[in-house]
Structures are given as C-alpha cells and as structure tokens.
Amino acid sequence: MKRCKIFTLLGLAATFLIGLPEFFPSQIAGSGSAAHAQETQNRPNILIIWGDDVGIWNISTYHRGMMGGSTPNIDRIANEGMLFMDHYAQASCTAGRAAFITGQYPLRVGLATVGLPGAPQGLSKKDPTLAEMLKPLGYATGQFGKNHLGDRDEHLPTAHGFDEFYGILYHLNAGEYEEEYDFPKDPKIAKQFAQRGITHSWANADGTQKIEDLGPFGRERQRTLDEDVLKESKRFISDTVKAKKPFFVWHNTTRMHYRTNLSKEYEGKSGYGIYADGMMELDDDVGELLKLLDELGVADNTLVMFSTDNGAASNSWPDGGNTPFRGEKGVGGYEGGFRVPMAVRWPGVIPAGKVNAEFMTMEDWIPTIMSQLGQPNLTEELLTGKKIGDKTYKVHLDGYDQSDAIKGTGKSKRLFFPYFTESKFHGMRYGDWKFLFTKQDKWFNGVQESLNTPVTVNLKLDPFERFQEARGFDEWQENRGWTIAPAMAKVREFFATFKDYPPRMKSMESNPDAMIEQIMQSTSPQ
C-alpha cells in the first residue's frame, strides 16, 4: 500500500476513535587489535528462553503453591534475578515474537496476525532485529525452536542476523494438519495447503543461506522435538564459549502450545494432568541450560530471561494455561492476553531476589539491552537513520530504555501501550489507566463489540478486571469521565507516528470485510 493511502486510513482511524551502568564503550577498537578481541570476549552472553502460550499461573514462583505443579528451574532465574509483575507481550504468537525481536509494535512491522503457511507476511529486511544489532559487536547468534515470523526463505532467522536456526516456522499444531483425515490426498492440491517441516539453516558470509528441510513435525515427532531443540542450543552455546565469543541464543520451546503430545518420560509425571506434565518437561529444559552455563563458567556473565509470547491459551484447557487475569490469548484488550511471566537474571546489572512491579513490555528489551552495550541513544538514532553493520535502517522503535527500572534505581519510562488483537485496535493503557473501545468474548469464533463509551479501568485498583459487572461500576466510571479526552489525545498521538513510519506491510486478515476494504483501497484511483 502506498504511503498516501496509509495516511488516509490513519486519518480515518483517528476520526473514528474520537466519535544498567554502561560497561562497554560505543567506539570499538580495530577488528584485529587485542583490545577489540578482549572487549568482545567480555561482552555479556544473552540467553533468551521462551515457552509458548505458558500461563503466568503455571509457574510456581507466581502461584506460590496455589496450584499443583512446580517449576524450580524457572523459579531459580527469578530468585537469582528479578521477577516482573506487570509485563506485557502481545495477544498472540507472531505478534509477541515480532515485538521482542524488532522492538516495534507488531502492526508497524506487519506481523500483527498469526502467521500461516505460505503467507507473504514475514520479517522485512528493512526492520533490524536484535540479532542484527549484536552481530557488529562480535556476537555469535543462534535461534532454536519455534520461529513463527514468516515461512519463506527470506523470512528465516538466518536472513535476519542469526548465524544458525533449527526449528519450526508455525504454531505447534500446524504440524498435525497433514495428518487430518480430510487433508487433500492429491499432491498438487495438497501443496497449496502444506506447511514446511523442521528447518535447519545457516547464514553464509555472502548473504545467502544454506537450508535443510528435515521433514514434518506431526504428532509423534512433536513428542521429542524439544529434546532436539535443546541439544542444538547446548551445542551452539558450548561451541561459542570455546571459541571465546559472546553468544546470543533465542531458545524457543514448543511447550506449552496445544496440542501437547508428551514423550513417554513425562506422561503422568506431575500427577496434575497433561499441562503440568508438559511444564515439568519445559522446566527441566530450563534447568539443563542453566546447568550448562554453570559448567562452562559463564553464568556470571550471562543475561538469562524466561518468558513467553502471549497470555495463556485457557480455551484449550485442560491442555491450556492458567491466569488470574480476565481474558486469554487472542481475546481483545483484556489483561489475560497480554500479561506474561517474566524472570530475568543478569549478574552485575539486575539485583538478585527482587520483585519488579514497573510496567514494561517486550518492545522495551532491545533499547534496554543495547543501552547496556554502549548504545543508549539507539531509539533516537534509528528515527533519522543509523548504520548497523553494512546496512542503514530508519525505523521507529516503540520500546524504551528501561535500565533504571531493571536495576531498581528508577521508574519505568513506559506510560503508553496500545492493545491490538491481530490487527484490530481494542484500546490503550496510559500509566495505571486503561481504556477499552472494543470488547471481545473469546478468541475462536469470538464476537467483537464496539462500545459507545470506552470501559475505563484503573489497573492498580482492579488488575484482574473483575469489577466491570459490579453494581457500583457504572457510577465509578462516570465519575472518571475526565480521563477520556486525554486518552483520545494519546490515541491520536500514537496513530500519528504512522505518518512518517507507516506499517511495513498489511497484516494478514481472516475477516472478509477487512479483506474487501484492503482490495478496494489497493484499487482506488490515485
């Protein structure tokens, strides 16, 4: 879509809505110098461990024994680091992953909707990833497990800053599609619907990729897929440490996305059902990675994060996660779709054993990490164009440098956050205040309802959004009418940023009305 059309859409949207000390110097010595080699070797390793659809209440450091099942290794990260109580991802898989790896809102990079086989949407070369930012600093970069940021060759992690990728390109149950009884048997027809299997790829020095397709990931293969992902991550980390280079590894398990096809080792192991069994496997994988860092002697110089891509998918219970928050994955602007577990250990930067109630989101981690690597002005520099490696990028990062917040020396710099479900704008948060313009009852076959006046919530009074049906709520909300005009101003301010930094591409739509609108916009006279 051309920029003038985007301006028109944004104008219509706005009208409708109205009715860490820096340990590393930024200048790097010559690549052949001993000083450069020593500086590179001393940079902190970065290990990002993500589950999939993990419920915040399925982790024992959060539920504190209120539920059955325990996660001692994930708890260890929190106990030796920081536990976050007000941390957002996005409402679904692709969006949550795009937010973290690009530092931009998913709508801005065109990845607001769940990626499906063969779709044109995927990571763009114009949007730098955290891996691409770390490569010039000497990092070895690997991504292992689920990706879900596009399935064409140009979308693979090894086309976007990662040296190596091993994993799958979709949600876990996509691997079962071809095993359904009514999947087309004619190979020519089946090709239109088939997805890629397990993929192993490497980035070549000339910008090309070596790609191996390792076959489908059906129900039986899913039982041991995470075991293989763990082996690849451990091998990459070990090899990189031996080479005396810092590593950035994004380890993405397939647990706990439904459907959970457990290995024999974990079936019935927890005594609390299939989800708790799967959480035991996930927690054991985390323990294996932490043990490896200890054995390699690099734990004290490694940032370790545990989190997930979106809120709990409670609708698939008992093969689904649990959350105390209203809503779930894919459901409107309710907290249950956005609040995720977050535990981070970073010796020397994050104080151990602390609980953080500051408001943060996945978009904040790129500016925060890069600030600690000597680039505190990254967001501002990218607005006007910044050279990273051999490319120049001009993008609007939507995250904030939260160094003070994670160190416990200051407040969060984030006030605003827009709630999107797929590409539908549902509302906004500003500080403790939340405003929902659209409600949704459930994800699959859900109904969205536009509201005459936005639902107003103070999240420090009602974090679980339980009181909207209370008999005193209407009067309470009416007495807070003074908040609505400032909220509208913030919404207009947000959408105005798309004039100079428009969406990279249109997110895929499953709504026929939205599809028709896209077609009409693309064919209208200039």
PDB file of N, CA and C in Angstrom, residues 426-513:
ATOM      1  N   HIS A 426      -8.080  -2.392  20.041  1.00  0.00           N
ATOM      2  CA  HIS A 426      -9.086  -2.572  21.084  1.00  0.00           C
ATOM      3  C   HIS A 426      -9.048  -1.492  22.150  1.00  0.00           C
ATOM      4  N   GLY A 427      -7.904  -0.898  22.378  1.00  0.00           N
ATOM      5  CA  GLY A 427      -7.839   0.092  23.439  1.00  0.00           C
ATOM      6  C   GLY A 427      -6.414   0.496  23.737  1.00  0.00           C
ATOM      7  N   MET A 428      -6.245   1.189  24.845  1.00  0.00           N
ATOM      8  CA  MET A 428      -4.925   1.694  25.208  1.00  0.00           C
ATOM      9  C   MET A 428      -4.760   1.718  26.715  1.00  0.00           C
ATOM     10  N   ARG A 429      -3.504   1.704  27.132  1.00  0.00           N
ATOM     11  CA  ARG A 429      -3.150   1.911  28.530  1.00  0.00           C
ATOM     12  C   ARG A 429      -2.252   3.132  28.603  1.00  0.00           C
ATOM     13  N   TYR A 430      -2.482   3.937  29.642  1.00  0.00           N
ATOM     14  CA  TYR A 430      -1.596   5.064  29.906  1.00  0.00           C
ATOM     15  C   TYR A 430      -1.365   5.097  31.414  1.00  0.00           C
ATOM     16  N   GLY A 431      -0.150   4.723  31.810  1.00  0.00           N
ATOM     17  CA  GLY A 431       0.125   4.612  33.239  1.00  0.00           C
ATOM     18  C   GLY A 431      -0.714   3.501  33.848  1.00  0.00           C
ATOM     19  N   ASP A 432      -1.452   3.831  34.885  1.00  0.00           N
ATOM     20  CA  ASP A 432      -2.323   2.844  35.529  1.00  0.00           C
ATOM     21  C   ASP A 432      -3.692   2.757  34.873  1.00  0.00           C
ATOM     22  N   TRP A 433      -3.994   3.697  33.963  1.00  0.00           N
ATOM     23  CA  TRP A 433      -5.327   3.778  33.374  1.00  0.00           C
ATOM     24  C   TRP A 433      -5.414   2.999  32.068  1.00  0.00           C
ATOM     25  N   LYS A 434      -6.558   2.354  31.908  1.00  0.00           N
ATOM     26  CA  LYS A 434      -6.802   1.551  30.721  1.00  0.00           C
ATOM     27  C   LYS A 434      -8.162   1.906  30.137  1.00  0.00           C
ATOM     28  N   PHE A 435      -8.232   1.962  28.806  1.00  0.00           N
ATOM     29  CA  PHE A 435      -9.469   2.316  28.114  1.00  0.00           C
ATOM     30  C   PHE A 435      -9.708   1.310  26.989  1.00  0.00           C
ATOM     31  N   LEU A 436     -10.846   0.632  27.042  1.00  0.00           N
ATOM     32  CA  LEU A 436     -11.209  -0.334  26.013  1.00  0.00           C
ATOM     33  C   LEU A 436     -12.334   0.223  25.158  1.00  0.00           C
ATOM     34  N   PHE A 437     -12.091   0.332  23.849  1.00  0.00           N
ATOM     35  CA  PHE A 437     -13.082   0.835  22.910  1.00  0.00           C
ATOM     36  C   PHE A 437     -13.866  -0.306  22.265  1.00  0.00           C
ATOM     37  N   THR A 438     -13.295  -1.495  22.312  1.00  0.00           N
ATOM     38  CA  THR A 438     -13.917  -2.680  21.724  1.00  0.00           C
ATOM     39  C   THR A 438     -13.774  -3.848  22.686  1.00  0.00           C
ATOM     40  N   LYS A 439     -14.844  -4.616  22.847  1.00  0.00           N
ATOM     41  CA  LYS A 439     -14.808  -5.802  23.703  1.00  0.00           C
ATOM     42  C   LYS A 439     -14.891  -7.058  22.840  1.00  0.00           C
ATOM     43  N   GLN A 440     -14.376  -8.146  23.378  1.00  0.00           N
ATOM     44  CA  GLN A 440     -14.393  -9.421  22.667  1.00  0.00           C
ATOM     45  C   GLN A 440     -14.639 -10.523  23.684  1.00  0.00           C
ATOM     46  N   ASP A 441     -15.478 -11.504  23.342  1.00  0.00           N
ATOM     47  CA  ASP A 441     -15.847 -12.520  24.328  1.00  0.00           C
ATOM     48  C   ASP A 441     -14.905 -13.716  24.358  1.00  0.00           C
ATOM     49  N   LYS A 442     -14.381 -14.122  23.212  1.00  0.00           N
ATOM     50  CA  LYS A 442     -13.460 -15.251  23.165  1.00  0.00           C
ATOM     51  C   LYS A 442     -12.646 -15.147  21.880  1.00  0.00           C
ATOM     52  N   TRP A 443     -11.665 -16.049  21.722  1.00  0.00           N
ATOM     53  CA  TRP A 443     -10.801 -15.963  20.550  1.00  0.00           C
ATOM     54  C   TRP A 443     -11.458 -16.657  19.364  1.00  0.00           C
ATOM     55  N   PHE A 444     -11.447 -17.979  19.315  1.00  0.00           N
ATOM     56  CA  PHE A 444     -12.054 -18.687  18.192  1.00  0.00           C
ATOM     57  C   PHE A 444     -13.556 -18.435  18.168  1.00  0.00           C
ATOM     58  N   ASN A 445     -14.045 -18.040  16.999  1.00  0.00           N
ATOM     59  CA  ASN A 445     -15.464 -17.723  16.815  1.00  0.00           C
ATOM     60  C   ASN A 445     -15.915 -16.604  17.744  1.00  0.00           C
ATOM     61  N   GLY A 446     -14.980 -15.770  18.149  1.00  0.00           N
ATOM     62  CA  GLY A 446     -15.308 -14.684  19.063  1.00  0.00           C
ATOM     63  C   GLY A 446     -16.065 -13.560  18.383  1.00  0.00           C
ATOM     64  N   VAL A 447     -16.800 -12.812  19.186  1.00  0.00           N
ATOM     65  CA  VAL A 447     -17.573 -11.669  18.709  1.00  0.00           C
ATOM     66  C   VAL A 447     -16.973 -10.398  19.292  1.00  0.00           C
ATOM     67  N   GLN A 448     -16.720  -9.427  18.425  1.00  0.00           N
ATOM     68  CA  GLN A 448     -16.203  -8.136  18.864  1.00  0.00           C
ATOM     69  C   GLN A 448     -17.335  -7.123  18.893  1.00  0.00           C
ATOM     70  N   GLU A 449     -17.342  -6.319  19.937  1.00  0.00           N
ATOM     71  CA  GLU A 449     -18.425  -5.365  20.157  1.00  0.00           C
ATOM     72  C   GLU A 449     -17.841  -3.969  20.376  1.00  0.00           C
ATOM     73  N   SER A 450     -18.190  -3.041  19.489  1.00  0.00           N
ATOM     74  CA  SER A 450     -17.755  -1.655  19.665  1.00  0.00           C
ATOM     75  C   SER A 450     -18.601  -0.988  20.738  1.00  0.00           C
ATOM     76  N   LEU A 451     -17.968  -0.171  21.555  1.00  0.00           N
ATOM     77  CA  LEU A 451     -18.639   0.435  22.700  1.00  0.00           C
ATOM     78  C   LEU A 451     -18.916   1.909  22.453  1.00  0.00           C
ATOM     79  N   ASN A 452     -20.051   2.389  22.943  1.00  0.00           N
ATOM     80  CA  ASN A 452     -20.377   3.810  22.804  1.00  0.00           C
ATOM     81  C   ASN A 452     -19.403   4.670  23.587  1.00  0.00           C
ATOM     82  N   THR A 453     -19.084   4.237  24.782  1.00  0.00           N
ATOM     83  CA  THR A 453     -18.067   4.904  25.595  1.00  0.00           C
ATOM     84  C   THR A 453     -17.073   3.847  26.044  1.00  0.00           C
ATOM     85  N   PRO A 454     -15.804   4.187  26.134  1.00  0.00           N
ATOM     86  CA  PRO A 454     -14.814   3.176  26.495  1.00  0.00           C
ATOM     87  C   PRO A 454     -14.970   2.705  27.936  1.00  0.00           C
ATOM     88  N   VAL A 455     -14.693   1.429  28.146  1.00  0.00           N
ATOM     89  CA  VAL A 455     -14.605   0.908  29.506  1.00  0.00           C
ATOM     90  C   VAL A 455     -13.332   1.465  30.130  1.00  0.00           C
ATOM     91  N   THR A 456     -13.466   2.041  31.299  1.00  0.00           N
ATOM     92  CA  THR A 456     -12.333   2.647  31.991  1.00  0.00           C
ATOM     93  C   THR A 456     -11.930   1.769  33.169  1.00  0.00           C
ATOM     94  N   VAL A 457     -10.636   1.496  33.280  1.00  0.00           N
ATOM     95  CA  VAL A 457     -10.124   0.646  34.352  1.00  0.00           C
ATOM     96  C   VAL A 457      -8.898   1.306  34.958  1.00  0.00           C
ATOM     97  N   ASN A 458      -8.810   1.285  36.278  1.00  0.00           N
ATOM     98  CA  ASN A 458      -7.560   1.629  36.947  1.00  0.00           C
ATOM     99  C   ASN A 458      -6.908   0.308  37.351  1.00  0.00           C
ATOM    100  N   LEU A 459      -5.815  -0.035  36.695  1.00  0.00           N
ATOM    101  CA  LEU A 459      -5.223  -1.357  36.864  1.00  0.00           C
ATOM    102  C   LEU A 459      -4.557  -1.557  38.217  1.00  0.00           C
ATOM    103  N   LYS A 460      -4.350  -0.492  38.961  1.00  0.00           N
ATOM    104  CA  LYS A 460      -3.829  -0.661  40.317  1.00  0.00           C
ATOM    105  C   LYS A 460      -4.962  -0.874  41.318  1.00  0.00           C
ATOM    106  N   LEU A 461      -6.188  -0.570  40.899  1.00  0.00           N
ATOM    107  CA  LEU A 461      -7.357  -0.873  41.727  1.00  0.00           C
ATOM    108  C   LEU A 461      -7.978  -2.211  41.337  1.00  0.00           C
ATOM    109  N   ASP A 462      -7.912  -2.524  40.059  1.00  0.00           N
ATOM    110  CA  ASP A 462      -8.603  -3.715  39.549  1.00  0.00           C
ATOM    111  C   ASP A 462      -7.739  -4.403  38.491  1.00  0.00           C
ATOM    112  N   PRO A 463      -6.590  -4.958  38.874  1.00  0.00           N
ATOM    113  CA  PRO A 463      -5.702  -5.566  37.875  1.00  0.00           C
ATOM    114  C   PRO A 463      -6.307  -6.765  37.173  1.00  0.00           C
ATOM    115  N   PHE A 464      -7.262  -7.434  37.817  1.00  0.00           N
ATOM    116  CA  PHE A 464      -7.868  -8.626  37.231  1.00  0.00           C
ATOM    117  C   PHE A 464      -9.153  -8.313  36.466  1.00  0.00           C
ATOM    118  N   GLU A 465      -9.515  -7.026  36.402  1.00  0.00           N
ATOM    119  CA  GLU A 465     -10.695  -6.568  35.651  1.00  0.00           C
ATOM    120  C   GLU A 465     -11.941  -7.354  36.053  1.00  0.00           C
ATOM    121  N   ARG A 466     -12.147  -7.458  37.346  1.00  0.00           N
ATOM    122  CA  ARG A 466     -13.267  -8.216  37.888  1.00  0.00           C
ATOM    123  C   ARG A 466     -14.498  -7.362  38.157  1.00  0.00           C
ATOM    124  N   PHE A 467     -14.334  -6.043  38.250  1.00  0.00           N
ATOM    125  CA  PHE A 467     -15.397  -5.218  38.805  1.00  0.00           C
ATOM    126  C   PHE A 467     -16.257  -4.511  37.766  1.00  0.00           C
ATOM    127  N   GLN A 468     -16.103  -4.861  36.490  1.00  0.00           N
ATOM    128  CA  GLN A 468     -16.900  -4.200  35.460  1.00  0.00           C
ATOM    129  C   GLN A 468     -18.370  -4.596  35.526  1.00  0.00           C
ATOM    130  N   GLU A 469     -18.669  -5.692  36.197  1.00  0.00           N
ATOM    131  CA  GLU A 469     -20.062  -6.100  36.383  1.00  0.00           C
ATOM    132  C   GLU A 469     -20.577  -5.750  37.776  1.00  0.00           C
ATOM    133  N   ALA A 470     -19.739  -5.102  38.572  1.00  0.00           N
ATOM    134  CA  ALA A 470     -20.177  -4.717  39.919  1.00  0.00           C
ATOM    135  C   ALA A 470     -21.246  -3.629  39.831  1.00  0.00           C
ATOM    136  N   ARG A 471     -22.177  -3.607  40.769  1.00  0.00           N
ATOM    137  CA  ARG A 471     -23.290  -2.649  40.687  1.00  0.00           C
ATOM    138  C   ARG A 471     -22.825  -1.206  40.830  1.00  0.00           C
ATOM    139  N   GLY A 472     -21.663  -0.995  41.422  1.00  0.00           N
ATOM    140  CA  GLY A 472     -21.178   0.370  41.570  1.00  0.00           C
ATOM    141  C   GLY A 472     -20.262   0.832  40.456  1.00  0.00           C
ATOM    142  N   PHE A 473     -20.025  -0.055  39.451  1.00  0.00           N
ATOM    143  CA  PHE A 473     -19.025   0.280  38.436  1.00  0.00           C
ATOM    144  C   PHE A 473     -19.454   1.437  37.547  1.00  0.00           C
ATOM    145  N   ASP A 474     -20.705   1.447  37.093  1.00  0.00           N
ATOM    146  CA  ASP A 474     -21.143   2.495  36.167  1.00  0.00           C
ATOM    147  C   ASP A 474     -20.974   3.878  36.776  1.00  0.00           C
ATOM    148  N   GLU A 475     -21.348   4.019  38.029  1.00  0.00           N
ATOM    149  CA  GLU A 475     -21.208   5.321  38.678  1.00  0.00           C
ATOM    150  C   GLU A 475     -19.737   5.678  38.856  1.00  0.00           C
ATOM    151  N   TRP A 476     -18.941   4.693  39.242  1.00  0.00           N
ATOM    152  CA  TRP A 476     -17.497   4.943  39.390  1.00  0.00           C
ATOM    153  C   TRP A 476     -16.902   5.409  38.065  1.00  0.00           C
ATOM    154  N   GLN A 477     -17.271   4.716  36.971  1.00  0.00           N
ATOM    155  CA  GLN A 477     -16.728   5.071  35.664  1.00  0.00           C
ATOM    156  C   GLN A 477     -17.205   6.454  35.226  1.00  0.00           C
ATOM    157  N   GLU A 478     -18.477   6.757  35.467  1.00  0.00           N
ATOM    158  CA  GLU A 478     -18.993   8.075  35.079  1.00  0.00           C
ATOM    159  C   GLU A 478     -18.235   9.185  35.790  1.00  0.00           C
ATOM    160  N   ASN A 479     -17.876   8.959  37.025  1.00  0.00           N
ATOM    161  CA  ASN A 479     -17.139   9.961  37.786  1.00  0.00           C
ATOM    162  C   ASN A 479     -15.688  10.089  37.334  1.00  0.00           C
ATOM    163  N   ARG A 480     -15.256   9.202  36.446  1.00  0.00           N
ATOM    164  CA  ARG A 480     -13.905   9.300  35.863  1.00  0.00           C
ATOM    165  C   ARG A 480     -13.969   9.744  34.410  1.00  0.00           C
ATOM    166  N   GLY A 481     -15.058  10.389  34.031  1.00  0.00           N
ATOM    167  CA  GLY A 481     -15.204  10.867  32.662  1.00  0.00           C
ATOM    168  C   GLY A 481     -14.129  11.848  32.249  1.00  0.00           C
ATOM    169  N   TRP A 482     -13.502  12.486  33.225  1.00  0.00           N
ATOM    170  CA  TRP A 482     -12.444  13.457  32.921  1.00  0.00           C
ATOM    171  C   TRP A 482     -11.209  12.810  32.289  1.00  0.00           C
ATOM    172  N   THR A 483     -11.134  11.477  32.330  1.00  0.00           N
ATOM    173  CA  THR A 483      -9.961  10.798  31.770  1.00  0.00           C
ATOM    174  C   THR A 483     -10.066  10.559  30.269  1.00  0.00           C
ATOM    175  N   ILE A 484     -11.288  10.647  29.708  1.00  0.00           N
ATOM    176  CA  ILE A 484     -11.487  10.185  28.336  1.00  0.00           C
ATOM    177  C   ILE A 484     -10.838  11.109  27.309  1.00  0.00           C
ATOM    178  N   ALA A 485     -10.996  12.410  27.448  1.00  0.00           N
ATOM    179  CA  ALA A 485     -10.403  13.331  26.470  1.00  0.00           C
ATOM    180  C   ALA A 485      -8.884  13.201  26.410  1.00  0.00           C
ATOM    181  N   PRO A 486      -8.181  13.170  27.545  1.00  0.00           N
ATOM    182  CA  PRO A 486      -6.728  12.937  27.471  1.00  0.00           C
ATOM    183  C   PRO A 486      -6.376  11.599  26.832  1.00  0.00           C
ATOM    184  N   ALA A 487      -7.212  10.587  27.072  1.00  0.00           N
ATOM    185  CA  ALA A 487      -6.953   9.280  26.460  1.00  0.00           C
ATOM    186  C   ALA A 487      -7.050   9.363  24.942  1.00  0.00           C
ATOM    187  N   MET A 488      -8.064  10.080  24.438  1.00  0.00           N
ATOM    188  CA  MET A 488      -8.216  10.230  22.993  1.00  0.00           C
ATOM    189  C   MET A 488      -7.019  10.952  22.391  1.00  0.00           C
ATOM    190  N   ALA A 489      -6.495  11.912  23.123  1.00  0.00           N
ATOM    191  CA  ALA A 489      -5.324  12.644  22.638  1.00  0.00           C
ATOM    192  C   ALA A 489      -4.128  11.709  22.489  1.00  0.00           C
ATOM    193  N   LYS A 490      -3.967  10.783  23.428  1.00  0.00           N
ATOM    194  CA  LYS A 490      -2.860   9.832  23.350  1.00  0.00           C
ATOM    195  C   LYS A 490      -3.044   8.850  22.193  1.00  0.00           C
ATOM    196  N   VAL A 491      -4.288   8.480  21.928  1.00  0.00           N
ATOM    197  CA  VAL A 491      -4.556   7.595  20.791  1.00  0.00           C
ATOM    198  C   VAL A 491      -4.189   8.295  19.487  1.00  0.00           C
ATOM    199  N   ARG A 492      -4.601   9.554  19.336  1.00  0.00           N
ATOM    200  CA  ARG A 492      -4.264  10.309  18.127  1.00  0.00           C
ATOM    201  C   ARG A 492      -2.749  10.460  17.991  1.00  0.00           C
ATOM    202  N   GLU A 493      -2.090  10.708  19.101  1.00  0.00           N
ATOM    203  CA  GLU A 493      -0.636  10.861  19.098  1.00  0.00           C
ATOM    204  C   GLU A 493       0.042   9.575  18.626  1.00  0.00           C
ATOM    205  N   PHE A 494      -0.486   8.442  19.083  1.00  0.00           N
ATOM    206  CA  PHE A 494       0.083   7.154  18.675  1.00  0.00           C
ATOM    207  C   PHE A 494      -0.093   6.930  17.179  1.00  0.00           C
ATOM    208  N   PHE A 495      -1.312   7.094  16.667  1.00  0.00           N
ATOM    209  CA  PHE A 495      -1.541   6.826  15.252  1.00  0.00           C
ATOM    210  C   PHE A 495      -0.801   7.818  14.354  1.00  0.00           C
ATOM    211  N   ALA A 496      -0.517   8.991  14.868  1.00  0.00           N
ATOM    212  CA  ALA A 496       0.219   9.973  14.073  1.00  0.00           C
ATOM    213  C   ALA A 496       1.634   9.506  13.757  1.00  0.00           C
ATOM    214  N   THR A 497       2.202   8.617  14.586  1.00  0.00           N
ATOM    215  CA  THR A 497       3.562   8.138  14.324  1.00  0.00           C
ATOM    216  C   THR A 497       3.636   7.317  13.048  1.00  0.00           C
ATOM    217  N   PHE A 498       2.496   6.824  12.570  1.00  0.00           N
ATOM    218  CA  PHE A 498       2.498   6.009  11.363  1.00  0.00           C
ATOM    219  C   PHE A 498       2.604   6.857  10.096  1.00  0.00           C
ATOM    220  N   LYS A 499       2.487   8.162  10.216  1.00  0.00           N
ATOM    221  CA  LYS A 499       2.628   9.011   9.034  1.00  0.00           C
ATOM    222  C   LYS A 499       4.055   8.956   8.493  1.00  0.00           C
ATOM    223  N   ASP A 500       5.023   9.058   9.388  1.00  0.00           N
ATOM    224  CA  ASP A 500       6.424   9.003   8.975  1.00  0.00           C
ATOM    225  C   ASP A 500       6.985   7.585   8.990  1.00  0.00           C
ATOM    226  N   TYR A 501       6.352   6.716   9.762  1.00  0.00           N
ATOM    227  CA  TYR A 501       6.828   5.332   9.874  1.00  0.00           C
ATOM    228  C   TYR A 501       5.632   4.394   9.688  1.00  0.00           C
ATOM    229  N   PRO A 502       5.153   4.280   8.442  1.00  0.00           N
ATOM    230  CA  PRO A 502       3.932   3.509   8.173  1.00  0.00           C
ATOM    231  C   PRO A 502       4.161   2.015   8.346  1.00  0.00           C
ATOM    232  N   PRO A 503       3.075   1.251   8.437  1.00  0.00           N
ATOM    233  CA  PRO A 503       3.217  -0.206   8.537  1.00  0.00           C
ATOM    234  C   PRO A 503       4.035  -0.756   7.375  1.00  0.00           C
ATOM    235  N   ARG A 504       4.933  -1.675   7.706  1.00  0.00           N
ATOM    236  CA  ARG A 504       5.817  -2.235   6.683  1.00  0.00           C
ATOM    237  C   ARG A 504       5.022  -3.000   5.626  1.00  0.00           C
ATOM    238  N   MET A 505       3.962  -3.654   6.059  1.00  0.00           N
ATOM    239  CA  MET A 505       3.087  -4.406   5.162  1.00  0.00           C
ATOM    240  C   MET A 505       1.764  -4.589   5.882  1.00  0.00           C
ATOM    241  N   LYS A 506       0.764  -4.998   5.154  1.00  0.00           N
ATOM    242  CA  LYS A 506      -0.521  -5.286   5.758  1.00  0.00           C
ATOM    243  C   LYS A 506      -0.475  -6.638   6.452  1.00  0.00           C
ATOM    244  N   SER A 507      -0.887  -6.683   7.701  1.00  0.00           N
ATOM    245  CA  SER A 507      -1.007  -7.961   8.375  1.00  0.00           C
ATOM    246  C   SER A 507      -2.095  -8.782   7.697  1.00  0.00           C
ATOM    247  N   MET A 508      -1.928 -10.095   7.705  1.00  0.00           N
ATOM    248  CA  MET A 508      -2.906 -10.973   7.070  1.00  0.00           C
ATOM    249  C   MET A 508      -4.240 -10.886   7.788  1.00  0.00           C
ATOM    250  N   GLU A 509      -5.317 -10.843   7.023  1.00  0.00           N
ATOM    251  CA  GLU A 509      -6.654 -10.739   7.596  1.00  0.00           C
ATOM    252  C   GLU A 509      -7.454 -12.011   7.328  1.00  0.00           C
ATOM    253  N   SER A 510      -8.218 -12.450   8.328  1.00  0.00           N
ATOM    254  CA  SER A 510      -9.158 -13.552   8.132  1.00  0.00           C
ATOM    255  C   SER A 510     -10.593 -13.042   8.142  1.00  0.00           C
ATOM    256  N   ASN A 511     -10.751 -11.726   8.256  1.00  0.00           N
ATOM    257  CA  ASN A 511     -12.065 -11.093   8.257  1.00  0.00           C
ATOM    258  C   ASN A 511     -12.401 -10.666   6.827  1.00  0.00           C
ATOM    259  N   PRO A 512     -13.438 -11.233   6.202  1.00  0.00           N
ATOM    260  CA  PRO A 512     -13.758 -10.887   4.813  1.00  0.00           C
ATOM    261  C   PRO A 512     -13.986  -9.393   4.602  1.00  0.00           C
ATOM    262  N   ASP A 513     -14.631  -8.722   5.557  1.00  0.00           N
ATOM    263  CA  ASP A 513     -14.863  -7.289   5.404  1.00  0.00           C
ATOM    264  C   ASP A 513     -13.542  -6.537   5.325  1.00  0.00           C
TER     265      ASP A 513
END
